GROMACS .gro file of C-alpha atoms in nm:
model
  291
    1UNK     CA    1   2.955  -2.016   4.652
    2UNK     CA    2   2.758  -2.032   4.976
    3UNK     CA    3   2.588  -1.697   5.040
    4UNK     CA    4   2.387  -1.549   5.326
    5UNK     CA    5   2.184  -1.267   5.170
    6UNK     CA    6   2.074  -1.001   5.419
    7UNK     CA    7   1.768  -0.817   5.287
    8UNK     CA    8   1.715  -0.477   5.448
    9UNK     CA    9   1.362  -0.400   5.336
   10UNK     CA   10   1.380  -0.060   5.511
   11UNK     CA   11   1.660   0.060   5.281
   12UNK     CA   12   1.553   0.341   5.051
   13UNK     CA   13   1.610   0.166   4.718
   14UNK     CA   14   1.481  -0.183   4.788
   15UNK     CA   15   1.190  -0.295   4.572
   16UNK     CA   16   1.033  -0.638   4.554
   17UNK     CA   17   1.097  -0.680   4.182
   18UNK     CA   18   1.466  -0.592   4.218
   19UNK     CA   19   1.500  -0.820   4.520
   20UNK     CA   20   1.345  -1.113   4.335
   21UNK     CA   21   1.568  -1.057   4.031
   22UNK     CA   22   1.885  -1.041   4.242
   23UNK     CA   23   1.792  -1.357   4.431
   24UNK     CA   24   1.714  -1.534   4.104
   25UNK     CA   25   2.059  -1.445   3.964
   26UNK     CA   26   2.241  -1.547   4.279
   27UNK     CA   27   2.051  -1.876   4.317
   28UNK     CA   28   2.135  -1.970   3.960
   29UNK     CA   29   2.505  -1.997   4.053
   30UNK     CA   30   2.524  -2.017   4.433
   31UNK     CA   31   2.377  -2.182   4.740
   32UNK     CA   32   2.172  -1.896   4.889
   33UNK     CA   33   2.018  -1.855   5.232
   34UNK     CA   34   1.814  -1.538   5.302
   35UNK     CA   35   1.813  -1.342   5.629
   36UNK     CA   36   1.577  -1.048   5.679
   37UNK     CA   37   1.791  -0.757   5.792
   38UNK     CA   38   1.933  -0.890   6.121
   39UNK     CA   39   2.303  -0.804   6.096
   40UNK     CA   40   2.383  -0.930   6.445
   41UNK     CA   41   2.225  -1.268   6.375
   42UNK     CA   42   2.409  -1.286   6.043
   43UNK     CA   43   2.740  -1.210   6.215
   44UNK     CA   44   2.681  -1.488   6.468
   45UNK     CA   45   2.556  -1.759   6.236
   46UNK     CA   46   2.690  -1.717   5.883
   47UNK     CA   47   2.960  -1.985   5.940
   48UNK     CA   48   3.115  -2.061   5.600
   49UNK     CA   49   2.866  -1.848   5.406
   50UNK     CA   50   2.960  -1.512   5.254
   51UNK     CA   51   2.729  -1.240   5.393
   52UNK     CA   52   2.579  -1.029   5.115
   53UNK     CA   53   2.408  -0.703   5.209
   54UNK     CA   54   2.113  -0.583   5.000
   55UNK     CA   55   2.096  -0.220   5.115
   56UNK     CA   56   2.295   0.099   5.151
   57UNK     CA   57   2.579   0.236   5.360
   58UNK     CA   58   2.379   0.204   5.682
   59UNK     CA   59   2.317  -0.165   5.616
   60UNK     CA   60   2.686  -0.228   5.545
   61UNK     CA   61   2.777  -0.032   5.859
   62UNK     CA   62   2.547  -0.250   6.071
   63UNK     CA   63   2.691  -0.574   5.935
   64UNK     CA   64   3.057  -0.467   5.965
   65UNK     CA   65   2.996  -0.342   6.321
   66UNK     CA   66   2.839  -0.676   6.412
   67UNK     CA   67   3.122  -0.876   6.253
   68UNK     CA   68   3.377  -0.664   6.441
   69UNK     CA   69   3.189  -0.714   6.769
   70UNK     CA   70   3.189  -1.092   6.721
   71UNK     CA   71   3.555  -1.108   6.611
   72UNK     CA   72   3.464  -1.229   6.264
   73UNK     CA   73   3.557  -0.931   6.049
   74UNK     CA   74   3.853  -1.112   5.892
   75UNK     CA   75   3.671  -1.444   5.850
   76UNK     CA   76   3.588  -1.376   5.487
   77UNK     CA   77   3.463  -1.118   5.237
   78UNK     CA   78   3.137  -0.925   5.238
   79UNK     CA   79   2.918  -0.882   4.930
   80UNK     CA   80   2.721  -0.566   4.856
   81UNK     CA   81   2.412  -0.519   4.640
   82UNK     CA   82   2.359  -0.138   4.654
   83UNK     CA   83   1.987  -0.095   4.716
   84UNK     CA   84   1.992   0.196   4.962
   85UNK     CA   85   1.927   0.564   4.910
   86UNK     CA   86   2.284   0.693   4.870
   87UNK     CA   87   2.500   0.384   4.808
   88UNK     CA   88   2.815   0.591   4.849
   89UNK     CA   89   3.050   0.310   4.950
   90UNK     CA   90   2.946   0.117   4.639
   91UNK     CA   91   3.023   0.426   4.428
   92UNK     CA   92   3.373   0.451   4.575
   93UNK     CA   93   3.442   0.081   4.522
   94UNK     CA   94   3.312   0.082   4.165
   95UNK     CA   95   3.031  -0.163   4.245
   96UNK     CA   96   2.753  -0.117   3.985
   97UNK     CA   97   2.446   0.064   4.114
   98UNK     CA   98   2.228  -0.165   3.906
   99UNK     CA   99   2.138  -0.449   4.148
  100UNK     CA  100   2.158  -0.720   3.883
  101UNK     CA  101   2.505  -0.607   3.772
  102UNK     CA  102   2.614  -0.590   4.137
  103UNK     CA  103   2.494  -0.948   4.185
  104UNK     CA  104   2.723  -1.057   3.901
  105UNK     CA  105   3.015  -0.883   4.076
  106UNK     CA  106   2.940  -1.086   4.390
  107UNK     CA  107   2.937  -1.408   4.188
  108UNK     CA  108   3.270  -1.317   4.023
  109UNK     CA  109   3.426  -1.342   4.369
  110UNK     CA  110   3.703  -1.081   4.346
  111UNK     CA  111   3.802  -0.967   4.696
  112UNK     CA  112   3.922  -0.612   4.767
  113UNK     CA  113   4.076  -0.514   5.103
  114UNK     CA  114   3.912  -0.204   5.255
  115UNK     CA  115   4.017   0.018   5.545
  116UNK     CA  116   3.795   0.082   5.846
  117UNK     CA  117   3.778   0.379   6.084
  118UNK     CA  118   3.727   0.281   6.448
  119UNK     CA  119   3.651   0.543   6.712
  120UNK     CA  120   3.740   0.556   7.080
  121UNK     CA  121   3.393   0.432   7.180
  122UNK     CA  122   3.419   0.126   6.955
  123UNK     CA  123   3.204   0.276   6.680
  124UNK     CA  124   3.303   0.248   6.315
  125UNK     CA  125   3.294   0.437   5.986
  126UNK     CA  126   3.288   0.234   5.664
  127UNK     CA  127   3.238   0.527   5.426
  128UNK     CA  128   3.240   0.875   5.581
  129UNK     CA  129   3.150   1.088   5.880
  130UNK     CA  130   3.068   1.457   5.855
  131UNK     CA  131   3.001   1.706   6.131
  132UNK     CA  132   2.832   2.044   6.125
  133UNK     CA  133   2.589   2.198   5.882
  134UNK     CA  134   2.525   1.892   5.663
  135UNK     CA  135   2.430   1.677   5.961
  136UNK     CA  136   2.235   1.971   6.108
  137UNK     CA  137   2.036   1.993   5.784
  138UNK     CA  138   1.949   1.624   5.798
  139UNK     CA  139   1.852   1.667   6.164
  140UNK     CA  140   1.619   1.955   6.079
  141UNK     CA  141   1.474   1.762   5.784
  142UNK     CA  142   1.386   1.446   5.978
  143UNK     CA  143   1.051   1.565   6.125
  144UNK     CA  144   0.953   1.711   5.785
  145UNK     CA  145   0.992   1.388   5.587
  146UNK     CA  146   0.639   1.252   5.648
  147UNK     CA  147   0.494   1.572   5.500
  148UNK     CA  148   0.750   1.677   5.238
  149UNK     CA  149   0.920   1.348   5.143
  150UNK     CA  150   1.238   1.416   4.941
  151UNK     CA  151   1.186   1.792   4.956
  152UNK     CA  152   1.236   1.778   5.333
  153UNK     CA  153   1.616   1.779   5.303
  154UNK     CA  154   1.615   2.097   5.091
  155UNK     CA  155   1.398   2.271   5.350
  156UNK     CA  156   1.617   2.135   5.629
  157UNK     CA  157   1.928   2.268   5.454
  158UNK     CA  158   1.777   2.616   5.434
  159UNK     CA  159   1.678   2.609   5.801
  160UNK     CA  160   2.017   2.476   5.907
  161UNK     CA  161   2.211   2.724   5.694
  162UNK     CA  162   2.009   3.018   5.822
  163UNK     CA  163   2.029   2.912   6.184
  164UNK     CA  164   2.396   2.837   6.240
  165UNK     CA  165   2.710   3.044   6.268
  166UNK     CA  166   2.929   2.734   6.278
  167UNK     CA  167   3.102   2.542   6.556
  168UNK     CA  168   3.429   2.612   6.737
  169UNK     CA  169   3.584   2.275   6.670
  170UNK     CA  170   3.941   2.174   6.746
  171UNK     CA  171   4.082   1.913   6.511
  172UNK     CA  172   4.404   1.711   6.524
  173UNK     CA  173   4.538   1.493   6.242
  174UNK     CA  174   4.815   1.252   6.343
  175UNK     CA  175   4.884   1.465   6.649
  176UNK     CA  176   4.915   1.796   6.464
  177UNK     CA  177   4.665   2.069   6.554
  178UNK     CA  178   4.508   2.166   6.220
  179UNK     CA  179   4.206   2.354   6.358
  180UNK     CA  180   4.240   2.554   6.680
  181UNK     CA  181   3.878   2.654   6.743
  182UNK     CA  182   3.947   3.025   6.698
  183UNK     CA  183   3.760   3.021   6.366
  184UNK     CA  184   3.413   2.873   6.345
  185UNK     CA  185   3.379   2.560   6.131
  186UNK     CA  186   3.083   2.518   5.899
  187UNK     CA  187   3.149   2.153   5.823
  188UNK     CA  188   3.418   1.892   5.883
  189UNK     CA  189   3.437   1.563   5.696
  190UNK     CA  190   3.636   1.245   5.761
  191UNK     CA  191   3.629   1.023   5.456
  192UNK     CA  192   3.729   0.665   5.391
  193UNK     CA  193   3.510   0.685   5.079
  194UNK     CA  194   3.488   0.982   4.843
  195UNK     CA  195   3.120   1.077   4.850
  196UNK     CA  196   2.820   1.124   5.077
  197UNK     CA  197   2.448   1.172   5.017
  198UNK     CA  198   2.428   0.975   4.693
  199UNK     CA  199   2.734   1.110   4.511
  200UNK     CA  200   2.829   1.444   4.669
  201UNK     CA  201   3.213   1.441   4.666
  202UNK     CA  202   3.285   1.563   5.020
  203UNK     CA  203   3.631   1.403   5.035
  204UNK     CA  204   3.706   1.354   4.664
  205UNK     CA  205   4.069   1.246   4.716
  206UNK     CA  206   3.980   0.970   4.966
  207UNK     CA  207   4.080   0.614   4.880
  208UNK     CA  208   3.930   0.324   5.077
  209UNK     CA  209   4.244   0.111   5.075
  210UNK     CA  210   4.543   0.344   5.123
  211UNK     CA  211   4.556   0.334   5.504
  212UNK     CA  212   4.464   0.702   5.536
  213UNK     CA  213   4.148   0.907   5.594
  214UNK     CA  214   4.082   1.229   5.404
  215UNK     CA  215   3.988   1.524   5.626
  216UNK     CA  216   3.808   1.832   5.490
  217UNK     CA  217   3.740   2.142   5.701
  218UNK     CA  218   3.524   2.432   5.578
  219UNK     CA  219   3.528   2.774   5.744
  220UNK     CA  220   3.268   2.915   5.500
  221UNK     CA  221   3.033   3.048   5.769
  222UNK     CA  222   2.921   3.376   5.607
  223UNK     CA  223   2.595   3.375   5.405
  224UNK     CA  224   2.759   3.421   5.063
  225UNK     CA  225   3.049   3.194   5.154
  226UNK     CA  226   2.806   2.917   5.256
  227UNK     CA  227   2.629   2.941   4.920
  228UNK     CA  228   2.958   2.934   4.727
  229UNK     CA  229   3.082   2.640   4.934
  230UNK     CA  230   2.761   2.444   4.868
  231UNK     CA  231   2.796   2.504   4.494
  232UNK     CA  232   3.158   2.393   4.497
  233UNK     CA  233   3.079   2.091   4.712
  234UNK     CA  234   2.825   1.956   4.465
  235UNK     CA  235   3.092   1.971   4.192
  236UNK     CA  236   3.382   1.849   4.405
  237UNK     CA  237   3.564   2.181   4.364
  238UNK     CA  238   3.545   2.298   4.726
  239UNK     CA  239   3.899   2.185   4.821
  240UNK     CA  240   4.034   2.466   4.603
  241UNK     CA  241   3.853   2.735   4.803
  242UNK     CA  242   4.064   2.956   5.036
  243UNK     CA  243   3.826   2.889   5.327
  244UNK     CA  244   3.860   2.509   5.296
  245UNK     CA  245   4.153   2.299   5.418
  246UNK     CA  246   4.226   1.932   5.348
  247UNK     CA  247   4.448   1.685   5.532
  248UNK     CA  248   4.528   1.314   5.528
  249UNK     CA  249   4.606   1.099   5.828
  250UNK     CA  250   4.562   0.784   6.032
  251UNK     CA  251   4.437   0.936   6.357
  252UNK     CA  252   4.178   1.217   6.360
  253UNK     CA  253   4.045   1.383   6.674
  254UNK     CA  254   3.757   1.632   6.679
  255UNK     CA  255   3.683   1.822   7.000
  256UNK     CA  256   3.468   2.118   7.098
  257UNK     CA  257   3.119   1.973   7.061
  258UNK     CA  258   2.838   1.908   7.100
  259UNK     CA  259   2.801   1.907   6.722
  260UNK     CA  260   2.558   1.711   6.503
  261UNK     CA  261   2.719   1.434   6.301
  262UNK     CA  262   2.624   1.193   6.025
  263UNK     CA  263   2.812   0.862   6.031
  264UNK     CA  264   2.750   0.648   5.723
  265UNK     CA  265   2.419   0.830   5.682
  266UNK     CA  266   2.299   0.782   6.040
  267UNK     CA  267   2.251   1.090   6.263
  268UNK     CA  268   2.413   1.123   6.604
  269UNK     CA  269   2.576   1.380   6.831
  270UNK     CA  270   2.948   1.413   6.894
  271UNK     CA  271   2.977   1.543   7.249
  272UNK     CA  272   3.308   1.677   7.379
  273UNK     CA  273   3.557   1.472   7.179
  274UNK     CA  274   3.588   1.183   6.935
  275UNK     CA  275   3.892   1.014   6.784
  276UNK     CA  276   3.893   0.794   6.475
  277UNK     CA  277   4.184   0.563   6.393
  278UNK     CA  278   4.227   0.400   6.052
  279UNK     CA  279   4.270   0.023   6.059
  280UNK     CA  280   4.419  -0.060   5.717
  281UNK     CA  281   4.274  -0.351   5.517
  282UNK     CA  282   4.049  -0.441   5.811
  283UNK     CA  283   3.789  -0.621   5.598
  284UNK     CA  284   3.728  -0.737   5.241
  285UNK     CA  285   3.453  -0.658   4.992
  286UNK     CA  286   3.354  -0.844   4.677
  287UNK     CA  287   3.416  -0.565   4.424
  288UNK     CA  288   3.546  -0.513   4.070
  289UNK     CA  289   3.925  -0.528   4.034
  290UNK     CA  290   4.103  -0.194   4.058
  291UNK     CA  291   4.208  -0.088   3.710
   0.00000   0.00000   0.00000
């Protein structure tokens, strides 16, 4: 195999020892060239090499976006060594979280087609997007990270939960109005993958290769309801709650912003409206065979 390994040294889980061990394993069986984190350069110049991302969902997002921009998304598969903070796409695809084991999956060469969500501004989602309180919590936590490190998110969640009454979002799934805006929404999720935040099952029924996105809408805006929703969310039991609705579709539109959003772990704002459309089997990942 001819590999172009993209090392994102800013990803949360990357360590020099792990990086060296992965490169040693790959070089033992493949022709390896290393590129330091420049997804756009990799998309332009990888030629007949298989790009292999050493990082998390954000790193994969950057590479796939660059490949799409350069018209090379269907040129060949992408490898993934999950060395980010959350690694949620790897979890959904069954790629081992141990970097050395993931390297062996890359070398095995099994290709799995994966869907992609593309929005009306040309942006993408490889794993999941969520809008509302979860993204608001991450937004509030960001300035606290230098002081509180990992505890910043917990503090941000408290501040976000205490300071919001929800958002009057209007949501359509395949043209059907599923959320009118009359009830405030605590959180809405659009999942190609099943989990966010390092294993939290926001859209537990999502499958990355069925041509559909899973949509979850929570109306749990009261103080006790928010607490109960958070508990259920951690265990993947929230879809059974009476104040949560789930849908599946190929075209999802969210309107009524501005609302904070997290797209593959990166924070942004959704202004008045955004539409995501599922492109089935848009790209391929080197992953274990589906059992």
